[in-house]
Structure formats: C-alpha cells, structure tokens
Short mmCIF file of C-alpha atoms and ligand atoms in Angstrom, two decimals:
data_model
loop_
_atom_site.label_atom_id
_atom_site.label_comp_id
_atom_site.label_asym_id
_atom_site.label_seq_id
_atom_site.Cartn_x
_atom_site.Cartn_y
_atom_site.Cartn_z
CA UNK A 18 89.30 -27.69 -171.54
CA UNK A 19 91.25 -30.75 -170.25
CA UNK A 20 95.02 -30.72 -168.85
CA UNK A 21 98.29 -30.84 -170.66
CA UNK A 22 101.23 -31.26 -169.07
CA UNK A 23 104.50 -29.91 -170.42
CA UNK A 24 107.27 -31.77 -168.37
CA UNK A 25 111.11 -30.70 -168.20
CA UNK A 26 113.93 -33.96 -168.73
CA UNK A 27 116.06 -35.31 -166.08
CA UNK A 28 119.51 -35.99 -167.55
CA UNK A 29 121.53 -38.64 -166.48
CA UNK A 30 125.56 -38.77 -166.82
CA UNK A 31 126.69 -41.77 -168.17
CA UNK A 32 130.13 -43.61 -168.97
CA UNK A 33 129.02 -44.22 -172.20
CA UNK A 34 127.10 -40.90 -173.10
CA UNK A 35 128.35 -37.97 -175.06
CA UNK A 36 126.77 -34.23 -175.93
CA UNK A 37 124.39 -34.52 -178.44
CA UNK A 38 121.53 -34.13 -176.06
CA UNK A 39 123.31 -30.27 -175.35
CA UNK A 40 123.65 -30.48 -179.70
CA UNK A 41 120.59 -31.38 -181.03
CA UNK A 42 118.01 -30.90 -178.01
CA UNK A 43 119.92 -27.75 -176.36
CA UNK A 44 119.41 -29.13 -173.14
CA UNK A 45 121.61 -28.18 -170.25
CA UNK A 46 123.62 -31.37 -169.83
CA UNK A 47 125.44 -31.81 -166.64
CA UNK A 48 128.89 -32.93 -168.44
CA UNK A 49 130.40 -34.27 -171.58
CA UNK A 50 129.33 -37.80 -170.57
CA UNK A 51 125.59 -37.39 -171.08
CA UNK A 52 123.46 -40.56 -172.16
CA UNK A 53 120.07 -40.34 -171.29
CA UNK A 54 117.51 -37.40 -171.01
CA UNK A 55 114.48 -39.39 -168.93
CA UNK A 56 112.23 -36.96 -171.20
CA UNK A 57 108.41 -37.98 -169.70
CA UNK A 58 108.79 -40.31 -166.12
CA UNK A 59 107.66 -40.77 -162.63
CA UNK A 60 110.04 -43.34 -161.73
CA UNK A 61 111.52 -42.91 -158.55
CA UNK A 62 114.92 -42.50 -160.07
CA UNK A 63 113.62 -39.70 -162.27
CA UNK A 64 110.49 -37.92 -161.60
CA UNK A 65 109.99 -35.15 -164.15
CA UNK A 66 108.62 -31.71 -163.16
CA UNK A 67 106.03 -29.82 -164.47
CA UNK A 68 106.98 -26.54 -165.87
CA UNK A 69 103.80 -24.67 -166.89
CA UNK A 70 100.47 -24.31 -165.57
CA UNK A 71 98.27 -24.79 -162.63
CA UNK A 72 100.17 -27.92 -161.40
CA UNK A 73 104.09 -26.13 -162.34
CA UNK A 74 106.62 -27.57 -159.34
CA UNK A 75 104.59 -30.56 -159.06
CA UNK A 76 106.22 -33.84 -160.43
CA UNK A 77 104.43 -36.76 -162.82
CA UNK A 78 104.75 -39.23 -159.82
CA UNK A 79 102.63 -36.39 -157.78
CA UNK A 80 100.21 -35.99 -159.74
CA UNK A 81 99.59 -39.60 -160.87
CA UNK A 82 99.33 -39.64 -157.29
CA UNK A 83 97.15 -37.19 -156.62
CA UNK A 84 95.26 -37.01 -159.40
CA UNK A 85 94.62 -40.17 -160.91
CA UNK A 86 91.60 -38.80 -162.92
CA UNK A 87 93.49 -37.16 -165.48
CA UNK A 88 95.15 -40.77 -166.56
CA UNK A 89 91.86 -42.41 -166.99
CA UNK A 90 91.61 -43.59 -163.16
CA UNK A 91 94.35 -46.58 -164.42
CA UNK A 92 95.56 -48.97 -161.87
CA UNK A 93 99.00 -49.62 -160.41
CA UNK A 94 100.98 -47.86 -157.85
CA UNK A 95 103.36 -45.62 -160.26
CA UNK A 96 103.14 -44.08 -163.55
CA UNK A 97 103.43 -47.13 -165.84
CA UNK A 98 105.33 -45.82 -168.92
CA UNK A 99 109.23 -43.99 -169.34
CA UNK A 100 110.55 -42.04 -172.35
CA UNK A 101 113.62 -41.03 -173.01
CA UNK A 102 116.29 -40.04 -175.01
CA UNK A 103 119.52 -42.17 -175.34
CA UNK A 104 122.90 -40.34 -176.25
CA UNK A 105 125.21 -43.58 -176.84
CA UNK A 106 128.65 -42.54 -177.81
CA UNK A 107 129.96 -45.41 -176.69
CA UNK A 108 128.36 -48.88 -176.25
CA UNK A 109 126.67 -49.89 -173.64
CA UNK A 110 127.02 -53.07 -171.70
CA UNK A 111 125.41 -55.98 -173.26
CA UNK A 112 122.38 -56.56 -170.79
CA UNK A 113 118.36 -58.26 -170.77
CA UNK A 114 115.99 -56.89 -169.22
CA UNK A 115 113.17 -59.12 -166.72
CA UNK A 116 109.68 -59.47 -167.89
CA UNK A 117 106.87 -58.38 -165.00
CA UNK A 118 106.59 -61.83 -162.86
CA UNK A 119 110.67 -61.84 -162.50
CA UNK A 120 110.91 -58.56 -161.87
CA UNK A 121 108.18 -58.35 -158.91
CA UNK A 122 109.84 -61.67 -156.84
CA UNK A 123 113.27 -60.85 -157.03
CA UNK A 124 113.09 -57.07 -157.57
CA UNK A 125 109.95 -55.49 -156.22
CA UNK A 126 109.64 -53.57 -159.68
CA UNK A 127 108.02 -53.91 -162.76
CA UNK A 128 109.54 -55.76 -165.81
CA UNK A 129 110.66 -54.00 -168.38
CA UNK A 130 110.19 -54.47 -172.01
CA UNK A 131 110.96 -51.30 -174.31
CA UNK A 132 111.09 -49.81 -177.56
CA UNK A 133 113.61 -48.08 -179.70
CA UNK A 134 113.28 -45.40 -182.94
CA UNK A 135 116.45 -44.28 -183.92
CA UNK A 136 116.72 -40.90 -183.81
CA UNK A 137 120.41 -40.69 -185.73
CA UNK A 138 122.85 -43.12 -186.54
CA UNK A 139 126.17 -42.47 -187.53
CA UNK A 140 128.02 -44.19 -190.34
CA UNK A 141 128.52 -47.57 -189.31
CA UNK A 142 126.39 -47.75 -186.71
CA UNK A 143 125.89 -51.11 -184.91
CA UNK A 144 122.70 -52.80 -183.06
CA UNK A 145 123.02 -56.13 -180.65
CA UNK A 146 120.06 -57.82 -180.76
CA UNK A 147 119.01 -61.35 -179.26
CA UNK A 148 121.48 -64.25 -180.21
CA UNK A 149 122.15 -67.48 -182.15
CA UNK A 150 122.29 -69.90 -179.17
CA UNK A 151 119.65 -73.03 -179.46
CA UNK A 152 119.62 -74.35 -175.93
CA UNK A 153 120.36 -72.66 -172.43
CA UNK A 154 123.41 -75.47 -172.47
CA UNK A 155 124.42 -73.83 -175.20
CA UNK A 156 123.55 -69.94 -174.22
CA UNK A 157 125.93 -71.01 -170.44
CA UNK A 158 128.94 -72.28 -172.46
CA UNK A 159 129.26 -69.43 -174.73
CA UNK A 160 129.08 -67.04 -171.70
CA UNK A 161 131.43 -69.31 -169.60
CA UNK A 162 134.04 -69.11 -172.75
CA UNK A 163 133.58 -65.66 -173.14
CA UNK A 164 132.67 -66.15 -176.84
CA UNK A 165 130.22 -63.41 -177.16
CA UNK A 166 131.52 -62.55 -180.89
CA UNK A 167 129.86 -65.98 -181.97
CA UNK A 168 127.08 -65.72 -179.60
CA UNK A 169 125.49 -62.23 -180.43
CA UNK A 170 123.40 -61.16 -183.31
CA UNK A 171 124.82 -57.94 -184.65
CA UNK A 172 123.32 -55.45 -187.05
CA UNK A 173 123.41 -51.94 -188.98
CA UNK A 174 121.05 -49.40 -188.40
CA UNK A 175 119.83 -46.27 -189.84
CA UNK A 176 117.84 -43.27 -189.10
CA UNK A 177 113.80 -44.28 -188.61
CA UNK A 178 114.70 -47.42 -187.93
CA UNK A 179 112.11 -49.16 -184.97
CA UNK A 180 113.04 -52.04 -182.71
CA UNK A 181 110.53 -53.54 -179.84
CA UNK A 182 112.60 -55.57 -177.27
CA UNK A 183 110.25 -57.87 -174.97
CA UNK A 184 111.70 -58.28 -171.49
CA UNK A 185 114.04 -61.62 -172.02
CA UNK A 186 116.14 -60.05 -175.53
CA UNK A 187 119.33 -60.15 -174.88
CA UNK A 188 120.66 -56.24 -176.18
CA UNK A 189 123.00 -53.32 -176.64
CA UNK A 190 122.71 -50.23 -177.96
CA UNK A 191 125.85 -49.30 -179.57
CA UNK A 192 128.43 -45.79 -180.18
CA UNK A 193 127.01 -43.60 -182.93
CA UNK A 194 123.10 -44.46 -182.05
CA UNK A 195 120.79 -41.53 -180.69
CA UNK A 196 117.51 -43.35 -179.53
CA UNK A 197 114.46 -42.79 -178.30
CA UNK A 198 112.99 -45.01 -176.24
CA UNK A 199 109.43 -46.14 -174.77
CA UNK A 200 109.43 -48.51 -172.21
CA UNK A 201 107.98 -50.08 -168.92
CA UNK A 202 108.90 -47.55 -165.79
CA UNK A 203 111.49 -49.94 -164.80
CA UNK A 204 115.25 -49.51 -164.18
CA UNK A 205 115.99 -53.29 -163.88
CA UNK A 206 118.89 -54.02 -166.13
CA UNK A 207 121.15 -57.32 -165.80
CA UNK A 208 124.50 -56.86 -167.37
CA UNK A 209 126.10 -59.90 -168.82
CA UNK A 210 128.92 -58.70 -170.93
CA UNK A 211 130.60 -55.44 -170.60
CA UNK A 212 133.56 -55.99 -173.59
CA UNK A 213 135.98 -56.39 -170.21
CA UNK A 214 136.27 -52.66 -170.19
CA UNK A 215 138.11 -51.55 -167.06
CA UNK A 216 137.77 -47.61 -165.17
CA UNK A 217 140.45 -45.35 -164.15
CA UNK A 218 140.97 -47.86 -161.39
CA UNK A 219 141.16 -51.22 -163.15
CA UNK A 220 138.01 -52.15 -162.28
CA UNK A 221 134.97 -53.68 -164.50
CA UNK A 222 131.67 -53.12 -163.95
CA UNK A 223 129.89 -55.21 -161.82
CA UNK A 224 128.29 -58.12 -164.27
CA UNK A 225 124.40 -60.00 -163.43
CA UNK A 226 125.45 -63.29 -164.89
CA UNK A 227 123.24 -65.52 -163.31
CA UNK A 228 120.12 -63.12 -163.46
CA UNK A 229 120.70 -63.07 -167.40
CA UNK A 230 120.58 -66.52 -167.63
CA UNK A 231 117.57 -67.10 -165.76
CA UNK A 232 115.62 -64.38 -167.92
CA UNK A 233 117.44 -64.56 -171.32
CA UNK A 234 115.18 -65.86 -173.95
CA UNK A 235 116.30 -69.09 -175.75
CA UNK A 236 116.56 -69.78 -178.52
CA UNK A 237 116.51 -65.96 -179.15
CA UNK A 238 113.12 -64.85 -180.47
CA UNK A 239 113.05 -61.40 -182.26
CA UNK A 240 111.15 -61.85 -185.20
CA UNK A 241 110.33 -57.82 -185.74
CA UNK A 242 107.29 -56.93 -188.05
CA UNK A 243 109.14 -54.89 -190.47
CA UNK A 244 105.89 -54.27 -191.96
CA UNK A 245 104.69 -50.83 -190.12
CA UNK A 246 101.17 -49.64 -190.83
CA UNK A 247 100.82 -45.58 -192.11
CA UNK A 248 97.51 -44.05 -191.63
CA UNK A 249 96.94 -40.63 -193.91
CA UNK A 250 96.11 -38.05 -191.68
CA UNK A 251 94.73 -34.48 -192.72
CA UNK A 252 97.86 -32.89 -193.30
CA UNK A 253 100.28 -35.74 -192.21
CA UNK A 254 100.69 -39.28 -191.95
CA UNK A 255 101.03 -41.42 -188.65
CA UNK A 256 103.02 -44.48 -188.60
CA UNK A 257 102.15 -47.45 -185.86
CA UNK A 258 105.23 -49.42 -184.82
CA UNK A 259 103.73 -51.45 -182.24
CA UNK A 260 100.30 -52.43 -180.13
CA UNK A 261 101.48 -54.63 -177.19
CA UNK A 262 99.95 -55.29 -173.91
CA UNK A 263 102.53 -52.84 -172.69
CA UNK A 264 102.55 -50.02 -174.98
CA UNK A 265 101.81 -48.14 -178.33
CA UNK A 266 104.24 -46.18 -179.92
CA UNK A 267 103.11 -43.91 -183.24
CA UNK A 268 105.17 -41.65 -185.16
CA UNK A 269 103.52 -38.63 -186.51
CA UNK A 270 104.64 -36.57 -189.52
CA UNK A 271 102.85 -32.88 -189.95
CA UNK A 272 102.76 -30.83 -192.38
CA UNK A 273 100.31 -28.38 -191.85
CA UNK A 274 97.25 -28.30 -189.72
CA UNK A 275 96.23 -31.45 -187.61
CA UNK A 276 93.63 -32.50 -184.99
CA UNK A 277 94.63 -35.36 -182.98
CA UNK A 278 91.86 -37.18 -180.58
CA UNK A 279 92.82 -38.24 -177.83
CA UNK A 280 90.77 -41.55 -176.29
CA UNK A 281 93.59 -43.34 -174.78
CA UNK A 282 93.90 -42.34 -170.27
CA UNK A 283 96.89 -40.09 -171.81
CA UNK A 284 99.30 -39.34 -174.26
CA UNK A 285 103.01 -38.59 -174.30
CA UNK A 286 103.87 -36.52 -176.74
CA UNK A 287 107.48 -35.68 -177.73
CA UNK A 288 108.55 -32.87 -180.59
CA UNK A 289 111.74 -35.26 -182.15
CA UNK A 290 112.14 -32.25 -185.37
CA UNK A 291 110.84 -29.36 -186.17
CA UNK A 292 108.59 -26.76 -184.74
CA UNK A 293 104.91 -25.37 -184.73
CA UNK A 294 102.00 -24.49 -182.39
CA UNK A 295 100.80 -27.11 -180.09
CA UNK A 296 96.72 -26.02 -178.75
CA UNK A 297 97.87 -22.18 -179.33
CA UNK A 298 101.56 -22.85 -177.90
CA UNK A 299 104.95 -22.34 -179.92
CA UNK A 300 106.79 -26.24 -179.24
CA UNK A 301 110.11 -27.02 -180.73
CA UNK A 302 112.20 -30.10 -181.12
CA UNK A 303 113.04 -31.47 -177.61
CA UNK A 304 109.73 -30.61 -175.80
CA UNK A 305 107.78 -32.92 -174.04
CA UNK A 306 104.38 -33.15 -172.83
CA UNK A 307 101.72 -35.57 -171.39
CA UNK A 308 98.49 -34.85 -172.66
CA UNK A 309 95.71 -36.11 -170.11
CA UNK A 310 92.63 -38.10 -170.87
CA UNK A 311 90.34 -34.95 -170.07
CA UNK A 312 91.89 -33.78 -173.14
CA UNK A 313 89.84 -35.21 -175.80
CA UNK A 314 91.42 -33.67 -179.13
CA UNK A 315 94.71 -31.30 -179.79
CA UNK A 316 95.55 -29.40 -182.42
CA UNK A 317 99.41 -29.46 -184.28
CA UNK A 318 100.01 -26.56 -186.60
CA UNK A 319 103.42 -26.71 -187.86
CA UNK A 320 105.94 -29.03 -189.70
CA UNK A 321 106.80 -31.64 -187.01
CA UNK A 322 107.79 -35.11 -186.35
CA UNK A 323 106.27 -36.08 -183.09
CA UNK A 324 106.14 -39.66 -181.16
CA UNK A 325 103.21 -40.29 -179.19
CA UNK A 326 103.49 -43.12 -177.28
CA UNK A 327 100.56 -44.31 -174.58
CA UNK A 328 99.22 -47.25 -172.86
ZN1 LIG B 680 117.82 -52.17 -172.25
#
C-alpha cells in the first residue's frame, strides 16, 4: 500500500478576507479578516503539516525533502504546486504575476501562473481579467492617468466557473468570489492598482508599478477554452479544465463508488462538497490530501465534488 497524505491548511489574515472559510469549511480562522486557507503547500511562507499517519508533525516541504520517492523522484528544489482557498470579501489589489525566467533574475523564485474554479459567487459578482490596451505606449499612459476603468477588462462570474491565468495577465479577484486556486508555489505578486484605498493611517499599499509593466502581457491575451472536456466515469463524471506545462486541474463529480488511478508523481486531492469514504476513511468538505505516486489507485465512495489537481 502506497502513502497518502492528509495535510491541515495554513490560514492567512487578509485586509480583504472575510469568514466564510470558518462558514463553509469550519476551519478555525484566526479573525474576521480571513482570505486564504493555503490548503496543500510547501512554500516557505506556508508549509502544511501532516496530520495522520506515519509521517504526522512532519511538513510537505519535509518530506518532499526527505522523501522525494513518493513524488515520482521530480526535480526542483521545493514542492512545485500551491492550493488554496481564497475568501475575497473585498477586492483585491489589481496585480500580474511573473512568468519563471522573471521571477528567477529578479526574485530568486519561481513564476507563477495559476488557476481559478469558483467555488461561490455572490450576486453580482465581478472578475478583472487582462485588459484592452494595444501597445505598452498605450498600457504606460493609462496607468500614468490613472484610467484603470477604461483600461481593465471586467466580467461576471458564477459558481463552476474556471479561469487559467498565465504569469503576465493582468488580474483581480473581486468581493463576493470564494475561489479555489492551483498555482505555481510562488508568492510573487506585483501590485499595480490598489483603487487608492488608504488604512487606518492614510496610507496605501505599497504599488510594483514598474515590475507590472515589465511583465504585463500586451496586447492582453486571455483567450480561455470555454470548451471543457467531461470524461464518464463509473459512477461520476470528471471534468478537465486545463493541461499546461505547469499544471492539470480536474474536477470530479461522485456519485457512488469510484476507483481513481493514480499515474501522475502525486495527486492533490481536495473534498470542495459533500462527504464519503476516501480508501476506508470518512472525508468531508474542506479536507485535503496529497496522494503519492506509490499510490497507484484510490477508491471514493460517497457523493462528492473533489478537485484533483497535479503536475
Ligand atoms: Zn494572482
């Protein structure tokens, strides 16, 4: 029998976060201002533990570490993949992320291009994504005039709704959205527009003006394949939002019995509704797990919606 890991979030208090990871996940938020749960990471800035098992009080960075074998022996010097979940009740800074060969000169770190599936939106909910400038002239100006109204391309979304962002797309998640995201294990972020909003001292938030230039894609290019392909499973169906050099992201719906194989160096699994028996465990929404490649097949039993998202 191969290794999974169950893994326990770290939370992260944010100006712009709420309590709906305390409200729908149950998880013991720090404060009111809650906006991301860093649900399966080794990053540095949030290495999850492990909570069961032979390796419990260990964290994902440690074992990647340690034990290479059980993510298929992959190269790289840190876990390469972060999920989590986003609590936005406010907006959050309009901001681009760098792609790998910016990100190692100026930063040290990888890039960082992610993914969103939108978990809930409320009524109204908005989505900044990319822009409608045509030349970098063009993209300078309407940051120098502060006309970011004109300059960004703004959107509804809904529940099950799927965005990939390459590094370079300009972006903002926005009040109302619960997200989860898969991305690069990167906290990079360069903030270009933060709607002037001042703290209890009068200050803004410091701004990366120049850095979004440099790494802002223009003309804008988000073409997103609307067109997602569903696979009928035994008692289920899986839906594949993306296959990119960085990452895979699948949604799986169960009803009933399923075996999943596993050929990929893991798999991070996270319960988004419902509950079951996961390989002879009870799992509920909000659980988290990385199954590792020694694991060649699991077993759902239950009526779930899970992501799996892997290399
Ligand atoms: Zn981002």
């Amino acid at each position: 029998m191969g290794h999974i890991l169950k893994v326990q979030p770290v939370l992260k208090e944010k100006i712009w976060g709420g309590t709906k990871l305390r409200d729908v996940y149950g998880y013991d938020i720090p404060s009111d201002h809650t906006g991301e749960a860093w649900v399966i990471s080794g990053h540095k800035s949030g290495d999850c533990p492990i909570v069961e098992g032979e390796y419990k009080g260990k964290t994902v960075s440690w074992m990647f570490e340690n034990h290479r074998e059980l993510f298929g022996n992959v190269e790289g010097d840190q876990f390469p993949l972060l999920v989590k979940i986003i609590d936005a009740k406010q907006d959050l800074s309009v901001q681009v992320h760098p792609d790998n060969e910016y990100a190692k000169i100026h930063e040290n770190s990888l890039g960082k291009t992610e993914s969103w599936y939108v978990l809930q939106a409320d009524e109204g909910t908005d989505m900044v994504m990319g822009h409608y400038a045509k030349t970098k002239e063009e993209f300078i100006k309407d940051i120098e005039e502060d006309k970011y109204d004109e300059l960004l391309n703004r959107f509804k979304i809904h529940k099950g709704d799927f965005f990939y962002i390459p590094a370079g797309t300009l972006h903002a998640i926005c009040g109302g959205s619960l997200i989860y995201e898969a991305q690069q294990s990167s906290d990079i972020t360069y903030r270009v527009y933060d709607y002037h909003r001042k703290d209890a001292d009068g200050n803004e938030r410091q701004l990366h003006v120049q850095q979004s230039i440099d790494v802002t894609n223009v003309p804008a290019d988000i073409d997103q394949n609307k067109e997602f392909s569903q696979t009928i499973l035994e008692n289920g169906t899986k839906t594949r939002y993306v296959d990119s050099e960085f990452f895979k992201v699948d949604r799986y719906q169960l009803n009933g019995k399923n075996v999943i194989k596993n050929d990929e160096p893991f798999m991070m699994v996270s319960i988004i509704e419902g509950t079951g028996i996961f390989e002879g465990n009870e799992v509920k929404k909000g659980d988290h797990f990385v199954i590792c490649s020694d694991q060649k097949e699991v077993t759902f039993d239950g009526d779930m919606e899970v992501m799996i998202s892997t290399l």
